[in-house]
């Protein structure tokens, strides 16, 4: 259910024109709450709306904070207005009223300030990559600072920007995180791609799609074209017949059919169906069951050193009454 809820929250975030850090704080509140409480499927969207309401009240402008009635309308009146207020209070109580959290956007602003010049396109692409990472649970445990620097390094690579010095804090990225982010560039959410395909956000979704296409073409050229397997479906020439074998000849593969040799008739060299010079038949894998042999038991001679009722290998079992 996480991708569906994120699509809804991204659309609601864009509809209310909230700040970028509000979305990241909303997802942080959602994950922290779900890690402590069991959330039913029918209440998952309600928890997301409550997290969006808390995050917008905490760090966004007052005139852009959505109302409970607007949130209820976006949920198609699935929940009552009192349910939003109760869920908001329950989320705050579960988190012990600890709302503030260093988001990805806050670390991104610090990294961009180190460069000394504003790169709006790189900033928009970093937002796009970071929001793309929200859809996958393997990035939940990644620290916001590491995720922000890794996404910024990947954005500079896509845009062809020069990297800063390795000693700078903004360039201390994680190569493993970059590779994981690059693997998901080819499958973005349709809602996310439509959001970042606008000119207001530098159409970075189209830029990333073109970059992925170029990388796939380079990979195809390096690997080389694969030769197609051509099957021969042409009909056979003429009417193939079973060829006759010479006498004493072995089986021959002709026209795809194994033709057994012809056994000559009235030949003295064949007796009882086997050739004299042929290899004798192999012995059976398991020895034949021997015919029952009547066993002659020796007479019973009791030993003077044994008890009369003692067991003797040649004694038949008897019953003592």
CSV table of C-alpha atoms in Angstrom, one decimal, residues 36-245:
chain,number,residue,atom,x,y,z
A,36,UNK,CA,5.3,1.7,16.7
A,37,UNK,CA,1.7,1.0,15.9
A,38,UNK,CA,-0.2,-1.6,14.0
A,39,UNK,CA,-2.1,0.2,11.2
A,40,UNK,CA,-5.1,-1.4,9.5
A,41,UNK,CA,-5.4,-1.2,5.8
A,42,UNK,CA,-8.6,0.9,6.0
A,43,UNK,CA,-6.9,3.5,8.2
A,44,UNK,CA,-3.6,3.8,6.3
A,45,UNK,CA,-4.8,6.8,4.2
A,46,UNK,CA,-6.1,8.4,7.4
A,47,UNK,CA,-2.7,8.2,9.0
A,48,UNK,CA,-1.1,9.7,6.0
A,49,UNK,CA,-3.5,12.6,6.0
A,50,UNK,CA,-2.9,13.2,9.7
A,51,UNK,CA,0.9,13.2,9.1
A,52,UNK,CA,0.5,15.7,6.3
A,53,UNK,CA,-1.7,17.9,8.5
A,54,UNK,CA,0.9,17.8,11.4
A,55,UNK,CA,3.9,18.5,9.1
A,56,UNK,CA,2.2,21.4,7.4
A,57,UNK,CA,1.3,23.0,10.7
A,58,UNK,CA,4.8,22.5,11.9
A,59,UNK,CA,6.9,24.0,9.1
A,60,UNK,CA,4.7,25.5,6.4
A,61,UNK,CA,2.9,28.8,5.9
A,62,UNK,CA,-0.3,29.2,7.8
A,63,UNK,CA,-2.4,30.1,4.9
A,64,UNK,CA,-1.4,26.9,3.0
A,65,UNK,CA,-2.2,24.5,5.8
A,66,UNK,CA,-5.0,22.3,4.6
A,67,UNK,CA,-8.2,22.1,6.6
A,68,UNK,CA,-9.9,19.0,7.8
A,69,UNK,CA,-12.8,19.6,5.4
A,70,UNK,CA,-10.4,19.7,2.5
A,71,UNK,CA,-8.7,16.5,3.5
A,72,UNK,CA,-12.0,14.8,3.9
A,73,UNK,CA,-13.0,15.9,0.4
A,74,UNK,CA,-9.7,14.5,-1.0
A,75,UNK,CA,-10.5,11.2,0.6
A,76,UNK,CA,-13.9,11.1,-1.0
A,77,UNK,CA,-15.7,11.5,2.3
A,78,UNK,CA,-14.4,8.1,3.4
A,79,UNK,CA,-13.7,9.3,7.0
A,80,UNK,CA,-15.6,11.7,9.2
A,81,UNK,CA,-14.0,15.0,10.3
A,82,UNK,CA,-13.7,13.8,13.9
A,83,UNK,CA,-11.6,10.8,12.7
A,84,UNK,CA,-9.0,13.2,11.4
A,85,UNK,CA,-8.8,15.0,14.7
A,86,UNK,CA,-8.6,11.8,16.7
A,87,UNK,CA,-5.9,10.4,14.4
A,88,UNK,CA,-3.9,13.6,14.6
A,89,UNK,CA,-3.9,13.4,18.4
A,90,UNK,CA,-3.1,9.7,18.4
A,91,UNK,CA,0.0,10.3,16.1
A,92,UNK,CA,1.3,13.1,18.3
A,93,UNK,CA,0.8,11.0,21.5
A,94,UNK,CA,2.5,8.0,19.9
A,95,UNK,CA,5.6,10.1,18.9
A,96,UNK,CA,5.6,11.8,22.3
A,97,UNK,CA,5.0,15.1,20.6
A,98,UNK,CA,8.4,15.0,18.9
A,99,UNK,CA,7.8,16.3,15.5
A,100,UNK,CA,11.0,18.1,14.4
A,101,UNK,CA,13.4,15.9,12.4
A,102,UNK,CA,16.3,16.8,10.1
A,103,UNK,CA,14.8,16.2,6.6
A,104,UNK,CA,16.5,15.5,3.3
A,105,UNK,CA,15.8,19.0,2.1
A,106,UNK,CA,17.6,20.6,5.1
A,107,UNK,CA,20.8,18.7,4.3
A,108,UNK,CA,20.4,19.5,0.6
A,109,UNK,CA,20.3,23.2,1.3
A,110,UNK,CA,23.5,22.9,3.3
A,111,UNK,CA,25.3,21.0,0.5
A,112,UNK,CA,24.2,23.5,-2.1
A,113,UNK,CA,25.4,26.5,0.0
A,114,UNK,CA,28.9,25.0,0.1
A,115,UNK,CA,29.2,25.3,-3.7
A,116,UNK,CA,28.7,29.1,-3.5
A,117,UNK,CA,26.4,29.2,-6.5
A,118,UNK,CA,22.8,28.2,-6.9
A,119,UNK,CA,22.1,25.3,-9.3
A,120,UNK,CA,18.3,25.2,-9.6
A,121,UNK,CA,18.2,22.3,-12.1
A,122,UNK,CA,20.4,20.2,-9.9
A,123,UNK,CA,18.2,21.0,-6.9
A,124,UNK,CA,15.1,20.0,-8.7
A,125,UNK,CA,16.6,16.8,-9.9
A,126,UNK,CA,17.8,16.0,-6.4
A,127,UNK,CA,14.3,16.5,-5.1
A,128,UNK,CA,13.0,14.2,-7.8
A,129,UNK,CA,15.5,11.4,-7.0
A,130,UNK,CA,14.9,11.7,-3.2
A,131,UNK,CA,11.1,11.5,-3.7
A,132,UNK,CA,11.6,8.5,-5.9
A,133,UNK,CA,13.5,6.9,-3.1
A,134,UNK,CA,10.5,7.3,-0.8
A,135,UNK,CA,8.7,4.6,-2.7
A,136,UNK,CA,11.2,1.9,-1.8
A,137,UNK,CA,11.6,0.6,1.7
A,138,UNK,CA,15.3,-0.1,1.4
A,139,UNK,CA,16.0,3.6,1.7
A,140,UNK,CA,14.0,4.0,4.9
A,141,UNK,CA,17.0,3.1,7.0
A,142,UNK,CA,19.4,5.4,5.1
A,143,UNK,CA,20.2,8.6,6.9
A,144,UNK,CA,18.8,11.8,5.4
A,145,UNK,CA,22.2,13.4,5.1
A,146,UNK,CA,23.7,10.4,3.2
A,147,UNK,CA,20.6,10.2,0.9
A,148,UNK,CA,20.7,13.9,0.2
A,149,UNK,CA,24.4,13.9,-0.7
A,150,UNK,CA,24.2,10.7,-2.8
A,151,UNK,CA,21.2,12.1,-4.7
A,152,UNK,CA,23.0,15.4,-5.3
A,153,UNK,CA,26.1,13.5,-6.6
A,154,UNK,CA,23.9,11.4,-9.0
A,155,UNK,CA,22.1,14.6,-10.2
A,156,UNK,CA,25.4,16.2,-11.0
A,157,UNK,CA,26.5,13.1,-12.9
A,158,UNK,CA,23.3,13.1,-15.0
A,159,UNK,CA,23.5,16.9,-15.7
A,160,UNK,CA,27.3,16.7,-16.4
A,161,UNK,CA,28.2,19.1,-13.6
A,162,UNK,CA,31.7,19.1,-12.1
A,163,UNK,CA,32.0,17.6,-8.7
A,164,UNK,CA,33.5,19.6,-5.8
A,165,UNK,CA,36.5,18.6,-3.9
A,166,UNK,CA,36.5,15.3,-2.1
A,167,UNK,CA,37.2,17.0,1.2
A,168,UNK,CA,34.0,19.0,1.1
A,169,UNK,CA,31.1,17.7,3.2
A,170,UNK,CA,28.7,17.8,0.3
A,171,UNK,CA,30.8,15.4,-1.8
A,172,UNK,CA,30.9,12.7,0.8
A,173,UNK,CA,28.4,10.4,-0.8
A,174,UNK,CA,27.8,6.7,-0.5
A,175,UNK,CA,28.5,4.8,-3.7
A,176,UNK,CA,26.2,1.9,-2.8
A,177,UNK,CA,23.3,4.3,-2.3
A,178,UNK,CA,24.0,5.9,-5.7
A,179,UNK,CA,23.9,2.6,-7.4
A,180,UNK,CA,20.6,1.7,-5.7
A,181,UNK,CA,19.1,5.0,-6.7
A,182,UNK,CA,20.3,4.6,-10.3
A,183,UNK,CA,18.6,1.2,-10.5
A,184,UNK,CA,15.2,2.8,-9.9
A,185,UNK,CA,15.5,5.7,-12.3
A,186,UNK,CA,13.9,3.8,-15.1
A,187,UNK,CA,10.7,3.0,-13.2
A,188,UNK,CA,9.3,6.2,-11.6
A,189,UNK,CA,5.8,6.7,-10.5
A,190,UNK,CA,3.5,8.2,-13.0
A,191,UNK,CA,2.3,10.8,-10.5
A,192,UNK,CA,5.9,11.7,-9.7
A,193,UNK,CA,6.9,11.8,-13.4
A,194,UNK,CA,4.0,14.1,-14.2
A,195,UNK,CA,4.8,16.4,-11.3
A,196,UNK,CA,8.5,16.8,-12.2
A,197,UNK,CA,7.7,17.0,-15.9
A,198,UNK,CA,6.5,20.6,-15.6
A,199,UNK,CA,8.6,23.6,-16.6
A,200,UNK,CA,8.4,25.0,-13.1
A,201,UNK,CA,10.6,22.1,-11.9
A,202,UNK,CA,12.9,22.3,-15.0
A,203,UNK,CA,11.4,19.2,-16.6
A,204,UNK,CA,13.9,17.0,-14.8
A,205,UNK,CA,11.8,13.9,-15.3
A,206,UNK,CA,12.3,14.1,-19.0
A,207,UNK,CA,16.0,14.7,-18.5
A,208,UNK,CA,16.4,11.6,-16.4
A,209,UNK,CA,14.4,9.5,-18.9
A,210,UNK,CA,16.6,10.7,-21.7
A,211,UNK,CA,19.7,9.9,-19.7
A,212,UNK,CA,18.4,6.3,-18.9
A,213,UNK,CA,17.7,5.8,-22.6
A,214,UNK,CA,21.2,6.9,-23.6
A,215,UNK,CA,22.7,4.5,-21.0
A,216,UNK,CA,20.6,1.6,-22.3
A,217,UNK,CA,21.8,2.3,-25.9
A,218,UNK,CA,25.4,2.3,-24.8
A,219,UNK,CA,25.0,-1.0,-23.0
A,220,UNK,CA,23.4,-2.5,-26.1
A,221,UNK,CA,26.3,-1.3,-28.3
A,222,UNK,CA,29.0,-2.7,-25.9
A,223,UNK,CA,27.2,-6.0,-25.5
A,224,UNK,CA,26.8,-6.4,-29.2
A,225,UNK,CA,23.7,-7.4,-31.2
A,226,UNK,CA,22.4,-10.9,-30.6
A,227,UNK,CA,22.1,-13.1,-33.6
A,228,UNK,CA,18.5,-14.2,-34.1
A,229,UNK,CA,17.9,-17.9,-34.2
A,230,UNK,CA,16.5,-18.7,-37.7
A,231,UNK,CA,14.5,-21.9,-37.9
A,232,UNK,CA,14.2,-23.8,-41.2
A,233,UNK,CA,10.6,-24.3,-41.9
A,234,UNK,CA,11.0,-25.2,-45.5
A,235,UNK,CA,9.3,-28.5,-46.6
A,236,UNK,CA,11.6,-31.5,-47.3
A,237,UNK,CA,12.6,-32.1,-50.9
A,238,UNK,CA,10.9,-35.1,-52.4
A,239,UNK,CA,9.4,-37.9,-50.5
A,240,UNK,CA,11.9,-39.3,-48.1
A,241,UNK,CA,11.7,-43.0,-47.7
A,242,UNK,CA,13.4,-45.3,-45.3
A,243,UNK,CA,16.7,-46.3,-47.0
A,244,UNK,CA,17.6,-49.9,-47.1
A,245,UNK,CA,20.7,-51.0,-45.3
